[in-house]
Amino acid sequence: MVTHVIYGGDYNPEQWTPEVWEEDARLMQEAGVNRVSLGIFAWVKMEPAPGQYDFTWLDQVIDLLHAHGVQVNLATPTASPPPWLIRLHPEILPVTADGVTLWHGSRRHYCPHSRAYREYASRLVTALAEHYQNHPAISLWHIDNEYSCHENGCFCDASVEAFRQWLQKRHGTLENLNKAWGTAFWSQTYTDWQEIQAPKRTPAFINPSQKLDWERFCSDSWIDCFEDQKVILRRTTPNIPITTNFMNFHRSLDYWKLAAAENIVSLDCYPDTSLPDWRVESGMGWDMMRSLGGGRPWLLMEQAPTHVNWRQRNTTKRPGIMRLGSYQALAHGSDGIMFFQWRASVAGAEKFHSAMLPHVGTDSRVWREITSLGGELQKLDEVLSSRVQAETAILFDWENWWALEGQAKVSNDIRLLPQVKAIYTELFQRNISVDFAHPESDLSRYRLVIAPHVYLVSERSAKNIDQYVAQGGTLLMTFFSGIVDDNDHVRAGHMPVPFSNLLGLWIEEFVAYAEAQTNVVEAANGQGYPCELWSDIIRLTGAEVLGHYREDYFAGSPAITRHRYGKGTSYYLGTELARDGLAWLLDQACAEAGVRPVLEAPPGVEVTSRSNGTHTWLFVLNHSDVEAWVKLPAPATDLISGSRVESLMQLGARQVAILRLS
Amino acid sequence: MVTHVIYGGDYNPEQWTPEVWEEDARLMQEAGVNRVSLGIFAWVKMEPAPGQYDFTWLDQVIDLLHAHGVQVNLATPTASPPPWLIRLHPEILPVTADGVTLWHGSRRHYCPHSRAYREYASRLVTALAEHYQNHPAISLWHIDNEYSCHENGCFCDASVEAFRQWLQKRHGTLENLNKAWGTAFWSQTYTDWQEIQAPKRTPAFINPSQKLDWERFCSDSWIDCFEDQKVILRRTTPNIPITTNFMNFHRSLDYWKLAAAENIVSLDCYPDTSLPDWRVESGMGWDMMRSLGGGRPWLLMEQAPTHVNWRQRNTTKRPGIMRLGSYQALAHGSDGIMFFQWRASVAGAEKFHSAMLPHVGTDSRVWREITSLGGELQKLDEVLSSRVQAETAILFDWENWWALEGQAKVSNDIRLLPQVKAIYTELFQRNISVDFAHPESDLSRYRLVIAPHVYLVSERSAKNIDQYVAQGGTLLMTFFSGIVDDNDHVRAGHMPVPFSNLLGLWIEEFVAYAEAQTNVVEAANGQGYPCELWSDIIRLTGAEVLGHYREDYFAGSPAITRHRYGKGTSYYLGTELARDGLAWLLDQACAEAGVRPVLEAPPGVEVTSRSNGTHTWLFVLNHSDVEAWVKLPAPATDLISGSRVESLMQLGARQVAILRLS
Amino acid sequence: MVTHVIYGGDYNPEQWTPEVWEEDARLMQEAGVNRVSLGIFAWVKMEPAPGQYDFTWLDQVIDLLHAHGVQVNLATPTASPPPWLIRLHPEILPVTADGVTLWHGSRRHYCPHSRAYREYASRLVTALAEHYQNHPAISLWHIDNEYSCHENGCFCDASVEAFRQWLQKRHGTLENLNKAWGTAFWSQTYTDWQEIQAPKRTPAFINPSQKLDWERFCSDSWIDCFEDQKVILRRTTPNIPITTNFMNFHRSLDYWKLAAAENIVSLDCYPDTSLPDWRVESGMGWDMMRSLGGGRPWLLMEQAPTHVNWRQRNTTKRPGIMRLGSYQALAHGSDGIMFFQWRASVAGAEKFHSAMLPHVGTDSRVWREITSLGGELQKLDEVLSSRVQAETAILFDWENWWALEGQAKVSNDIRLLPQVKAIYTELFQRNISVDFAHPESDLSRYRLVIAPHVYLVSERSAKNIDQYVAQGGTLLMTFFSGIVDDNDHVRAGHMPVPFSNLLGLWIEEFVAYAEAQTNVVEAANGQGYPCELWSDIIRLTGAEVLGHYREDYFAGSPAITRHRYGKGTSYYLGTELARDGLAWLLDQACAEAGVRPVLEAPPGVEVTSRSNGTHTWLFVLNHSDVEAWVKLPAPATDLISGSRVESLMQLGARQVAILRLS
């Protein structure tokens, strides 16, 4: 049970001498650090030779930290197998679709299907867990690190064999597989499981159903690796929660599945704060993490104190920005703030990544901001475990993402994240709280559900969405939805077949725009809104028209529709609206659904709320460069300043208030 | 003997149930379809296990189609070997210059030099041909599919060995090969045939003569594969004509050679109709197909009903565009219109390619346009077998293409197709019919021959072109012509050595322009025409100057010349003229040669003619978006409307008339 | 002892018949050629089968040339092993980091670590040297050709093994290596030498210290190859000097090390003369060559008579440009002018590279310019062996270059050459002579030392630079200097740690700019100078401020500083100044240091001087397109015209004068 807002970072004592450890412990205390992640890349230090485990150094570090009030996220160091293991089992190295081996010398150089890797990892995790099962400093297991971060699937022979076994489990018979993959096309019918290959390099477009199954398989393989370790840890230390660190909207791993297997969701988040919309990107990530955990508080496991090292140009977080971003994480449901990393390395590929304790030492802006934030957070313990409530959900499904962004579509510029982000941006700017939801999940708690490009829909998703509207929900769906089943087979007929009734329309034709082509939607309010990328040629079967095209051979035909269905209402958007048009449409849908902002606030001021049944806290963040005046619903107490705030609050540029409402 | 304009498309019944076959046959009749291409990717369906042939399903389909009046292009399904064959003989898979294997899972995953592939293919073709040798529905053999579409040569060991054998045939002795390849350069002299390699990846520029022979060899290998099958089909079904589908100006296969081996030339043509000059691109392709067949009618084997699926953005053919493009094919000599494909697939990599019968069904614009065109074509049977006559030829030679666009030239931005297209565009817009001709072919029938960038010329080509002018022809040659022999060795001396007499000039120096550099040609008409890319520094030995440079150190020296030679005239263009200048020069050359348009027509109105000795038909296509008035040479009958047209004809935007002249 | 200005080019008689050799010898005489480079790519001609050496053809050529007054740079032809050797020992072929083999068919297709290659090369060099040890025509050994030109390291097994051995020599123990590479990071600790790999392809950033050692190793390997041959040649022909041709600022080979092993530095130089600053690029290369040779005269081994063939567009050297460039080489210390190549090849990958004798023959501008220059050079023998003196040095170190441009920095757009060039350009335009100097070399002779981005500094460099200033030197250092030690480990603390005292400041924070970000430096002269890319946040400990930032959160903080240290002065530049600002700063530093131009001259007029103790010659080059008037320090004699020049000299556009001062 966490009782303080978590504060700290990754700590790699294996890079330092015991003298430095002492200084670190002292400085951590000074900075208000109460948690570090330990051992993430320490395999070779923990097991310097096959089966020879050495935890003495780690005992010393953990005891020292514990004595200074610092708890530990203990990592299983399995993300970087030691050179000696690669030499013993070179087959551990991953192989690309072109047959190129990826070598050791960096990290994550292992094939998840390697038996040798899995066995060595399991033995080490067992030893580690048994060694520390009773240590009071261990608060959380941090399994591996950033699963699937660099890899895009391993194509070695063991992986191909694992893929075949996975396919046998999924499809049962070759006949089913042939049907699921549509192998009558291009003479691809399989007559023996051994004929099946990974989607290695091919002369032309690969079978898209094969590719989709491969992406499912690759994702499942990382989850298998996680499960291997989880079983050991659960057995050995049943009371220590388990996490593995996520990476925002990371494409190659189905976080819904993996999150379901962990106790707490944690995130590594590195926005480029030189971009004006970094706070929107961050917010989207925070909300996804909260949603993955079913609304439970989550943990910001890594962020940068100032710059990273892996972009072309790694810009500095300006004064106050790190603080603002940290509070934003809390505002969206995190119960802690952690960094990569505690002390800046002097060697290795990340030596120019910023750290809480920079190369230059404590007489530095970075250190001053770190210690200041550490102090402030100690005033916020009361918000721990409280939750954010959202009335709006955006549907998001990794399988749909994989299928949608496969090859050889009508337009290959339909991309999921930009569409999700455009919608999220409008809601964010209105201070409307948003969850992300899997299309098969219970949607009944939401007033408004937005379905951007849900191209692939299972039978269950389709029914779920239909039922949601029929029972009174408000739905906004965007084009190229409902097109294929979960094998990526077209649902032929009056598209979108599963939603045609629900929407009161069908689509006679898809019109993909050339790069330079645009159009204008004339909306019900008389405005003309520019659009691009795509038009559905819509045939109405009950829906009313909220906007129609002004140009091209389909001028006058519907672009935006609304349909009453059962007890609910569905909106459909058949094109890519530029910002103003999308804003108008979202306003219609929100009004219809009765969705309201957390608080009306001036531009640039973000407001969220967390509650725990007893109290409600408003998080007010002034992202703008000017001071803002915010009208509160009730008098409140600002936890940071400790002062009482009446109905009107002044908030300086880049300042934050966390208000317990009376 | 074809008696009706061919109409139909690719049909893949293996993707559908027998119930769907019945519906297909009925709908084909409704649409006026009289021909389908069958079996193109059905290898595994025809031969589900090694040597076990199954044609029962195909019998059923063909009989059903035949009963509905649909004839068949029967394909040999050898473009996509089944997975079981790859497992038995993995050496079939092609290998890139980097040594990367290209796997099954898409199509065309075979090395043309694989003995196993060739044997399995031959056995299957034999079985297929014998099975259908007496079936009255089979009208045409369709061998394989789009030879060399994705591959850029196979570099496996068998291919290297085949290359050595091909070289032995071509060069006889190592001494000859060393001379032909200029191996004294960079210490490349071969002392044993086994030392010779394919042009795999190398540290620096590969030997250009080796590369040229490799491109010849790769092209010949596909023709070998074709010949394997042709021998079998010719023996078994001597009366059924043979084709294989071409892909416009496809670089890696010498269509002159392959066309000479088939009975009818057929084309897959997929213009991007969102580009304003799609009709020029198409026209150029149609004229090349007609030329490849020696002027005989050819067949449009595949086009898209509306969009394709393999571009980044696959735009819709606007209303009327598919019809206009179809008539344009007929206007340039096709005897039929076929599509990819009949019924839209629901699975596989081409499921989003448009089809005659779309996913959405028959209540659709696409279906309405398909059935309407099918009806109209039935009125055009009289034009079958008639021919287009051209007085102008553009020289085009694949070997020149390969050599010209090799590496390490003076300017590596001299590209063949853009130059050909610039010239073709001007002629197209004047309604001047154009053939393409091989430089070694009989040119005597042409008033005007244009030789764009004929960099590589054999002795025979050189003499042929010289003789053409000497005997009264008009020639227009552009820069960087006559530079190398057929081993890509420079013809040193007063360049262009083989044409210096003919042109009355020689070139002291090549001037390649930097990207930003331009110049102006001051022409004999007093105009200044912008030019770019290149200047020859010309020394005159008899030619007169039609234009000279205005700038740079060679200001005042000749850019365009004319020379009387024998009974003829040669024009030379020593730079890259922008559009207006090129138009002026072509006008001079056409006037000199007495070349005239088929008909003078308003801008955007294309006119071609076909005749059969008895009748002449004018094809009038209004590509513009406004109605046009066309003055006819004589009263005529419009085959589509059936109405009589006097000397002045009105033609709506995007409308077509096919006029039998009285 | 060279007694005439060397003039000639590469000559490849193996591509021609003996009849052509006769013509060549005659034409060389006509052109004033007195030197050719022979045999560079003639391995297979010298050794047509294993161990069978044939020099008869070469004897004939050399005797013929000698009879015509042409001396020979005799090449060891080891840059292109014959096909028969590759067939015998395919392991000679190099392999990329991806495992792709690079084949024969071009050149430089050998791994420097191949035992077979090294043995065959040594045997051939021995035979060649013994055969020609007494031939009077041999003036210089030309070892191999353009070492490391195309390769970026070989990753074959033999190379990996050689790397391990090199590492053992460098680091002694694994413990040292682990420390040097910082392998505690990402679990990379090595427990056996056999675990170590080359930096092949990895999933993420490779260990930067490993990469740096690899670059050192690859460079050393080429030097080993050179040394193999040098030992043989030194033993056999102790009196013939030795060179190998360099390629300007070529990244992958440490020319300081290699130059130290040769008798004369020689250069292949191919500026793109279509760029306005080609003369600056060339000048920078010339000065580096002179510096590599410790100030001794060097040799321009290759340049193009007009265009090259390996750029996308290979522009012509305009009339007079080749001559101007040639004199510029002499002006910067060369004792000769040579070209690639004598006679244009008609086959092979370089047939479109220009030659002294072009394809078109002797009636050509190129030939006229070649023969004219050959005539002029005969008047310049007196300047042979004279030297250029520079008071300014720019520090340049290959190890720093490799480390600086590795991955994962704060800004990955800090590049060494652009910075060096920006500085060099200003000095060039002021006619201030510049040396390049290794940071560990004796700097005491220079008034001004400029240290651009000396990111990596050894202890010895650091002390050397400190001492230089302490003892009275003037230093100008630019940002991101002094950051790491020679293992690429950060020197943590008050950066730049080794120079903090010297500079009187330390850096609290690095600010990498985003692409669109800029700032302005307000300088001590009241001007605002734009800057970009980077800002150090400087904390002063003694330095005075010469400029500060106008914008951003660090507005007002120092951007440019000056500090008196010991008897000297140090300037520091903490940002990337645009041209005007850099010019101002350099003017300050030059004034401080007392550095003066060779001669004040109008814009576009370059002046250098060479002296030999007895005489001083001014080289005056008018690069501009207008005539210029130059005021001389004293009356002089122009060697080319032979005329006397008083204090004021007129020089036409693109004209040159070489003046012996009275």
CSV table of N, CA and C in Angstrom, one decimal, chain A residues 429-463:
chain,number,residue,atom,x,y,z
A,429,GLN,N,-8.8,20.2,-25.1
A,429,GLN,CA,-8.9,21.6,-25.0
A,429,GLN,C,-10.2,22.1,-24.4
A,430,ARG,N,-11.2,21.2,-24.4
A,430,ARG,CA,-12.4,21.5,-23.7
A,430,ARG,C,-12.4,21.0,-22.2
A,431,ASN,N,-11.3,20.4,-21.8
A,431,ASN,CA,-11.2,19.9,-20.4
A,431,ASN,C,-12.3,18.8,-20.2
A,432,ILE,N,-12.5,18.0,-21.3
A,432,ILE,CA,-13.4,16.9,-21.2
A,432,ILE,C,-12.5,15.6,-20.9
A,433,SER,N,-12.8,14.9,-19.9
A,433,SER,CA,-12.0,13.8,-19.5
A,433,SER,C,-12.3,12.6,-20.5
A,434,VAL,N,-11.3,11.9,-20.8
A,434,VAL,CA,-11.4,10.9,-21.8
A,434,VAL,C,-10.8,9.6,-21.3
A,435,ASP,N,-11.5,8.5,-21.5
A,435,ASP,CA,-10.9,7.1,-21.4
A,435,ASP,C,-10.7,6.6,-22.8
A,436,PHE,N,-9.8,5.6,-22.8
A,436,PHE,CA,-9.7,4.8,-24.0
A,436,PHE,C,-10.4,3.4,-23.7
A,437,ALA,N,-11.0,2.8,-24.6
A,437,ALA,CA,-11.8,1.6,-24.3
A,437,ALA,C,-11.6,0.6,-25.5
A,438,HIS,N,-11.4,-0.6,-25.1
A,438,HIS,CA,-11.4,-1.7,-26.1
A,438,HIS,C,-12.8,-1.9,-26.6
A,439,PRO,N,-13.0,-2.1,-27.9
A,439,PRO,CA,-14.3,-2.1,-28.5
A,439,PRO,C,-15.2,-3.3,-28.0
A,440,GLU,N,-14.5,-4.3,-27.3
A,440,GLU,CA,-15.3,-5.4,-26.8
A,440,GLU,C,-15.7,-5.1,-25.3
A,441,SER,N,-15.2,-4.0,-24.8
A,441,SER,CA,-15.4,-3.8,-23.3
A,441,SER,C,-16.8,-3.2,-23.0
A,442,ASP,N,-17.1,-3.2,-21.8
A,442,ASP,CA,-18.4,-2.6,-21.4
A,442,ASP,C,-18.4,-1.1,-21.6
A,443,LEU,N,-19.3,-0.6,-22.4
A,443,LEU,CA,-19.3,0.9,-22.8
A,443,LEU,C,-20.4,1.6,-22.1
A,444,SER,N,-21.2,0.9,-21.3
A,444,SER,CA,-22.5,1.4,-20.8
A,444,SER,C,-22.2,2.6,-19.9
A,445,ARG,N,-21.0,2.7,-19.3
A,445,ARG,CA,-20.8,3.8,-18.4
A,445,ARG,C,-20.6,5.2,-19.1
A,446,TYR,N,-20.4,5.1,-20.4
A,446,TYR,CA,-20.0,6.3,-21.1
A,446,TYR,C,-21.2,7.0,-21.8
A,447,ARG,N,-21.2,8.3,-21.7
A,447,ARG,CA,-22.3,9.1,-22.4
A,447,ARG,C,-21.9,9.2,-23.9
A,448,LEU,N,-20.6,9.2,-24.2
A,448,LEU,CA,-20.2,9.4,-25.6
A,448,LEU,C,-19.1,8.4,-25.9
A,449,VAL,N,-19.2,7.7,-27.0
A,449,VAL,CA,-18.2,6.8,-27.4
A,449,VAL,C,-17.8,7.2,-28.8
A,450,ILE,N,-16.5,7.4,-29.0
A,450,ILE,CA,-16.0,7.8,-30.3
A,450,ILE,C,-15.2,6.6,-30.9
A,451,ALA,N,-15.5,6.3,-32.2
A,451,ALA,CA,-14.9,5.2,-32.8
A,451,ALA,C,-14.2,5.6,-34.1
A,452,PRO,N,-12.9,6.0,-33.9
A,452,PRO,CA,-12.1,6.5,-35.1
A,452,PRO,C,-11.5,5.3,-35.8
A,453,HIS,N,-11.8,5.2,-37.1
A,453,HIS,CA,-11.3,4.2,-38.0
A,453,HIS,C,-11.3,2.8,-37.4
A,454,VAL,N,-12.4,2.3,-36.9
A,454,VAL,CA,-12.4,1.0,-36.4
A,454,VAL,C,-12.6,0.0,-37.5
A,455,TYR,N,-11.6,-0.1,-38.3
A,455,TYR,CA,-11.6,-0.8,-39.6
A,455,TYR,C,-11.9,-2.3,-39.4
A,456,LEU,N,-11.1,-2.9,-38.4
A,456,LEU,CA,-11.3,-4.3,-38.1
A,456,LEU,C,-12.3,-4.4,-36.9
A,457,VAL,N,-13.4,-5.1,-37.0
A,457,VAL,CA,-14.2,-5.3,-35.9
A,457,VAL,C,-14.6,-6.8,-35.8
A,458,SER,N,-14.4,-7.4,-34.7
A,458,SER,CA,-14.9,-8.7,-34.4
A,458,SER,C,-16.4,-8.7,-34.3
A,459,GLU,N,-17.0,-9.9,-34.4
A,459,GLU,CA,-18.5,-10.0,-34.2
A,459,GLU,C,-18.9,-9.4,-32.9
A,460,ARG,N,-18.0,-9.7,-31.9
A,460,ARG,CA,-18.4,-9.3,-30.5
A,460,ARG,C,-18.3,-7.8,-30.4
A,461,SER,N,-17.3,-7.2,-31.0
A,461,SER,CA,-17.2,-5.7,-31.0
A,461,SER,C,-18.4,-5.1,-31.7
A,462,ALA,N,-18.7,-5.6,-32.8
A,462,ALA,CA,-19.8,-5.1,-33.6
A,462,ALA,C,-21.1,-5.1,-32.8
A,463,LYS,N,-21.4,-6.2,-32.1
A,463,LYS,CA,-22.6,-6.3,-31.3
A,463,LYS,C,-22.5,-5.4,-30.1
